Short mmCIF file of C-alpha atoms in Angstrom, two decimals:
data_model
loop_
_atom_site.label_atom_id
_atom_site.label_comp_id
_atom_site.label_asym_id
_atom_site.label_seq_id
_atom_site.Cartn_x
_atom_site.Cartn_y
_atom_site.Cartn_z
CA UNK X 1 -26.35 -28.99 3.07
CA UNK X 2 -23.76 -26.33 3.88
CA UNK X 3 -21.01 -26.90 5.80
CA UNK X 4 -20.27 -25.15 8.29
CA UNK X 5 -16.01 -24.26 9.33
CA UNK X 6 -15.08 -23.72 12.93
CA UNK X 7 -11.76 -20.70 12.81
CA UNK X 8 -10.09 -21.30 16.59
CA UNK X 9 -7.67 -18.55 17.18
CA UNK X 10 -4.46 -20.03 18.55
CA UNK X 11 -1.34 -18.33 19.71
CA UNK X 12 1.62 -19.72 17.80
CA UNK X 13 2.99 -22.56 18.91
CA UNK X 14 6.80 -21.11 18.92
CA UNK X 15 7.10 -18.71 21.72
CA UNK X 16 9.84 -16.66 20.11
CA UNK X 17 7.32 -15.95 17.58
CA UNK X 18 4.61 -15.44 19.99
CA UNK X 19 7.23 -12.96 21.48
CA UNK X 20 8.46 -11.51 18.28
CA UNK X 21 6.06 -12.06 15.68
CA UNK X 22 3.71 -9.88 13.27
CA UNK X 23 0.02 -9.72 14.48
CA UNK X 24 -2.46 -10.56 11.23
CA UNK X 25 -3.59 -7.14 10.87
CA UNK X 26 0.25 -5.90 10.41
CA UNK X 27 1.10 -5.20 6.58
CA UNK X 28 4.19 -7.86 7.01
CA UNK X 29 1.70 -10.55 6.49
CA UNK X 30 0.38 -9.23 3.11
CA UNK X 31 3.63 -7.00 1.97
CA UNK X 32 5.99 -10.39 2.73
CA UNK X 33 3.50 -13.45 3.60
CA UNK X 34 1.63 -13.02 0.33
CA UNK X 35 4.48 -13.47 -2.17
CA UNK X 36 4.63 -16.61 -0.18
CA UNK X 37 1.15 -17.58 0.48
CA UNK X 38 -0.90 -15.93 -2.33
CA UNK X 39 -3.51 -13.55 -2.26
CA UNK X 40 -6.28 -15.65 -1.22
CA UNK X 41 -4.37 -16.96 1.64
CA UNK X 42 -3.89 -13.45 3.10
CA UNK X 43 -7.57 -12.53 2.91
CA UNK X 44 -8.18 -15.15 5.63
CA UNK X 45 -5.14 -14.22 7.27
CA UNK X 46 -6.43 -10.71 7.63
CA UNK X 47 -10.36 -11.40 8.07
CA UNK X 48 -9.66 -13.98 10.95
CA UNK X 49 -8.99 -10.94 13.85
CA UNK X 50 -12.52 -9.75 12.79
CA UNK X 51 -14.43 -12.80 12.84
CA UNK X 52 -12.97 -13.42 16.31
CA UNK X 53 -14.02 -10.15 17.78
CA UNK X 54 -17.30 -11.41 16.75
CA UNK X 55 -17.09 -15.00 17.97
CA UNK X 56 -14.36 -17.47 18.67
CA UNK X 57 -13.94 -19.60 17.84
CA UNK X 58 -15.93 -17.85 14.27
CA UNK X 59 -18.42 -20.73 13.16
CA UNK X 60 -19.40 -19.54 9.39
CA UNK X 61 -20.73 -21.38 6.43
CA UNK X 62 -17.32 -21.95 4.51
CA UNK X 63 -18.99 -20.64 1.03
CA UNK X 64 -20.65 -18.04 2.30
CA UNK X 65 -16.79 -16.62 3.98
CA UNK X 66 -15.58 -17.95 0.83
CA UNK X 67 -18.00 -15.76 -1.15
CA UNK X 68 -17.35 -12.76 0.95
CA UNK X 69 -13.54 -12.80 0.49
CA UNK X 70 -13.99 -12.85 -3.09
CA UNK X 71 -13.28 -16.90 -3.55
CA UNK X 72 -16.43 -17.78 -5.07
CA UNK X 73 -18.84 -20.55 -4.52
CA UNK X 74 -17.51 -24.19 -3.89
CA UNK X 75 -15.51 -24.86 -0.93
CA UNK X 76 -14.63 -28.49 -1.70
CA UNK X 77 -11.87 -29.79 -1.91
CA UNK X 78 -10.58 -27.83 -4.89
CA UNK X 79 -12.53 -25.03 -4.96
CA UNK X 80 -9.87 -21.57 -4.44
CA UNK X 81 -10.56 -21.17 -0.81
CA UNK X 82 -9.90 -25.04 0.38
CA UNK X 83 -7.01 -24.59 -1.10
CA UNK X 84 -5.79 -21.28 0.52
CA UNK X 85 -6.58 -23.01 3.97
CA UNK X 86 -4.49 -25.70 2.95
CA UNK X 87 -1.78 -23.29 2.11
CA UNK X 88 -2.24 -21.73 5.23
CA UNK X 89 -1.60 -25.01 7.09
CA UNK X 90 1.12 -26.17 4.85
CA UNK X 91 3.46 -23.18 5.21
CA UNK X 92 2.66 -23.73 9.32
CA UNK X 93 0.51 -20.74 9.46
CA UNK X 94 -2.78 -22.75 10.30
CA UNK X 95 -3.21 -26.24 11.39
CA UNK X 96 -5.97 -28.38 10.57
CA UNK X 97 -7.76 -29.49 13.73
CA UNK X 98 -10.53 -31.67 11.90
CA UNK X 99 -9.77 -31.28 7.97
CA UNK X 100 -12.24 -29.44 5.96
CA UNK X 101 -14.47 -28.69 9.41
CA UNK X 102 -12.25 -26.97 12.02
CA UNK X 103 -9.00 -25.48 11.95
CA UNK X 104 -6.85 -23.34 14.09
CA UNK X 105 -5.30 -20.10 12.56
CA UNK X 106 -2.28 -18.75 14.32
CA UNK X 107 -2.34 -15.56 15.92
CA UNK X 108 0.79 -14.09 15.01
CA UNK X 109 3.44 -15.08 11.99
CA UNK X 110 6.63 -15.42 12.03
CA UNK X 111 9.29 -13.05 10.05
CA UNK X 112 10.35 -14.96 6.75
CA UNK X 113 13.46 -17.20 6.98
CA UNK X 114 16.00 -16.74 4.58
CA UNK X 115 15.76 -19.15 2.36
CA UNK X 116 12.54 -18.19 1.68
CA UNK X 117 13.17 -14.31 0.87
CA UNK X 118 16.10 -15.60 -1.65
CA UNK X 119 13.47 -16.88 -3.53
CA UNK X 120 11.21 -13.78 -3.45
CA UNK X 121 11.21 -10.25 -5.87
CA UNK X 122 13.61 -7.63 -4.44
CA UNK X 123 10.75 -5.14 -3.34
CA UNK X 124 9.65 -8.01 -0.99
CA UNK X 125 13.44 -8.54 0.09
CA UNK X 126 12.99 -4.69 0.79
CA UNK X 127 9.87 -4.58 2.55
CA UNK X 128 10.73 -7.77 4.73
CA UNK X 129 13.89 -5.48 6.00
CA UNK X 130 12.16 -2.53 6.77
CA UNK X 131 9.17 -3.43 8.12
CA UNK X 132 11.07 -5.84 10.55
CA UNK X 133 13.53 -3.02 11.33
CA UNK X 134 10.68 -1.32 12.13
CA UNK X 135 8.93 -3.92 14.42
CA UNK X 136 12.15 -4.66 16.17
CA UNK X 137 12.43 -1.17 17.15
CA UNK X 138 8.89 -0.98 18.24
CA UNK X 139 9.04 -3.74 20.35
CA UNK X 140 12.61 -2.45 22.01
CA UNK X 141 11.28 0.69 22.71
CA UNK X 142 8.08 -1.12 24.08
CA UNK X 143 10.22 -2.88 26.44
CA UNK X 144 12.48 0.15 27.56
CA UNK X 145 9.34 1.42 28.38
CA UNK X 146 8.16 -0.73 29.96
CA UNK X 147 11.32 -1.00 32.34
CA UNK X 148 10.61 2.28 33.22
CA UNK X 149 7.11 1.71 34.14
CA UNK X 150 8.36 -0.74 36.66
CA UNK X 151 11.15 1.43 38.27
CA UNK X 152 8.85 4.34 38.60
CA UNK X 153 6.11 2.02 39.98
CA UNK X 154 8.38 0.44 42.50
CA UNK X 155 9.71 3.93 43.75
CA UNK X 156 6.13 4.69 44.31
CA UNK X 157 5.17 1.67 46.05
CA UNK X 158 7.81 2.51 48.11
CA UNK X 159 6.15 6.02 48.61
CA UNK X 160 2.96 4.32 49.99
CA UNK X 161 4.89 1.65 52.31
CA UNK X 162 4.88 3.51 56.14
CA UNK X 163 8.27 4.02 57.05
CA UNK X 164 7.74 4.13 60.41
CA UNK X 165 5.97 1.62 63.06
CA UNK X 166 2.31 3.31 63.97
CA UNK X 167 2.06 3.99 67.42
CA UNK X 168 0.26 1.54 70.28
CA UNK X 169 -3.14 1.98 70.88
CA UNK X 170 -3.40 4.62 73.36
CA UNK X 171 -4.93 2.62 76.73
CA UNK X 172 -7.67 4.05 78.23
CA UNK X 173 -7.19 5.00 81.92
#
């Protein structure tokens, strides 16, 4: 019998991250994340936002996802794909909400921390600084903008506020 794996989508559970952090379709998770994570791990990373527009939580039979990501048959407890859930889940990506059933994949991941990216090739080193740069920027820029939605909003509502009291009812003689 097949077993079937329930994939909740969860918003991170730090809210600077949730504020600040990569989406899984952004190429920080598999330009930085992978060197970390492997391969394997990033394919579910990256399929999970499509599975979810489908259903979520996505309720697949784990070797047939397995088999479509390229992970082969046998999702057991050693087979290539167990283990890149468990890696996903270990490096606080995932959690586990009933082990080798149901587990929750974050919505967003973090930028590397340091002492991770000392360990890593330059090029990743390299990538990690400019495509955080780069995010950064978005997101200020995102927020200025949004600023100036709000001022221009306000001055409008303002616009649509009477400034003046409407006369009395005129009483009929």
């Amino acid at each position: 019998m097949e077993t079937n794996l329930e994939l909740h989508a969860r918003p991170h559970p730090d809210a600077q991250v949730r504020r600040l952090g990569f989406d899984l379709a952004h190429p920080y998770v598999e330009q930085c994340w992978g060197a970390v994570v492997g391969p394997s791990s990033v394919a579910i990373l990256r399929r999970m936002p499509v599975l979810w527009t489908q259903q979520e939580p996505a309720l697949l039979p784990a070797d047939a996802l397995a088999q479509t990501l390229g992970l082969g048959p046998g999702t057991g407890q050693h087979g290539r794909f167990s283990r890149a859930l468990d890696r996903l889940a270990q490096f606080r990506l995932a959690e586990w909400i009933e082990p080798d059933r149901s587990i929750a994949v974050y919505t967003e991941v973090a930028p590397l921390r340091d002492h991770r990216l000392a360990r890593l090739p330059e090029w990743t080193r390299e990538a990690h600084e400019r495509l955080l740069d780069a995010h950064l920027d978005r997101i200020a820029t995102v927020k200025d903008y949004s600023a100036q939605v709000a001022e221009v909003t306000a001055r409008l509502d303002r616009f649509e506020r009477p400034t003046t009291q409407p006369l009395p009812p005129s009483k009929a003689s």
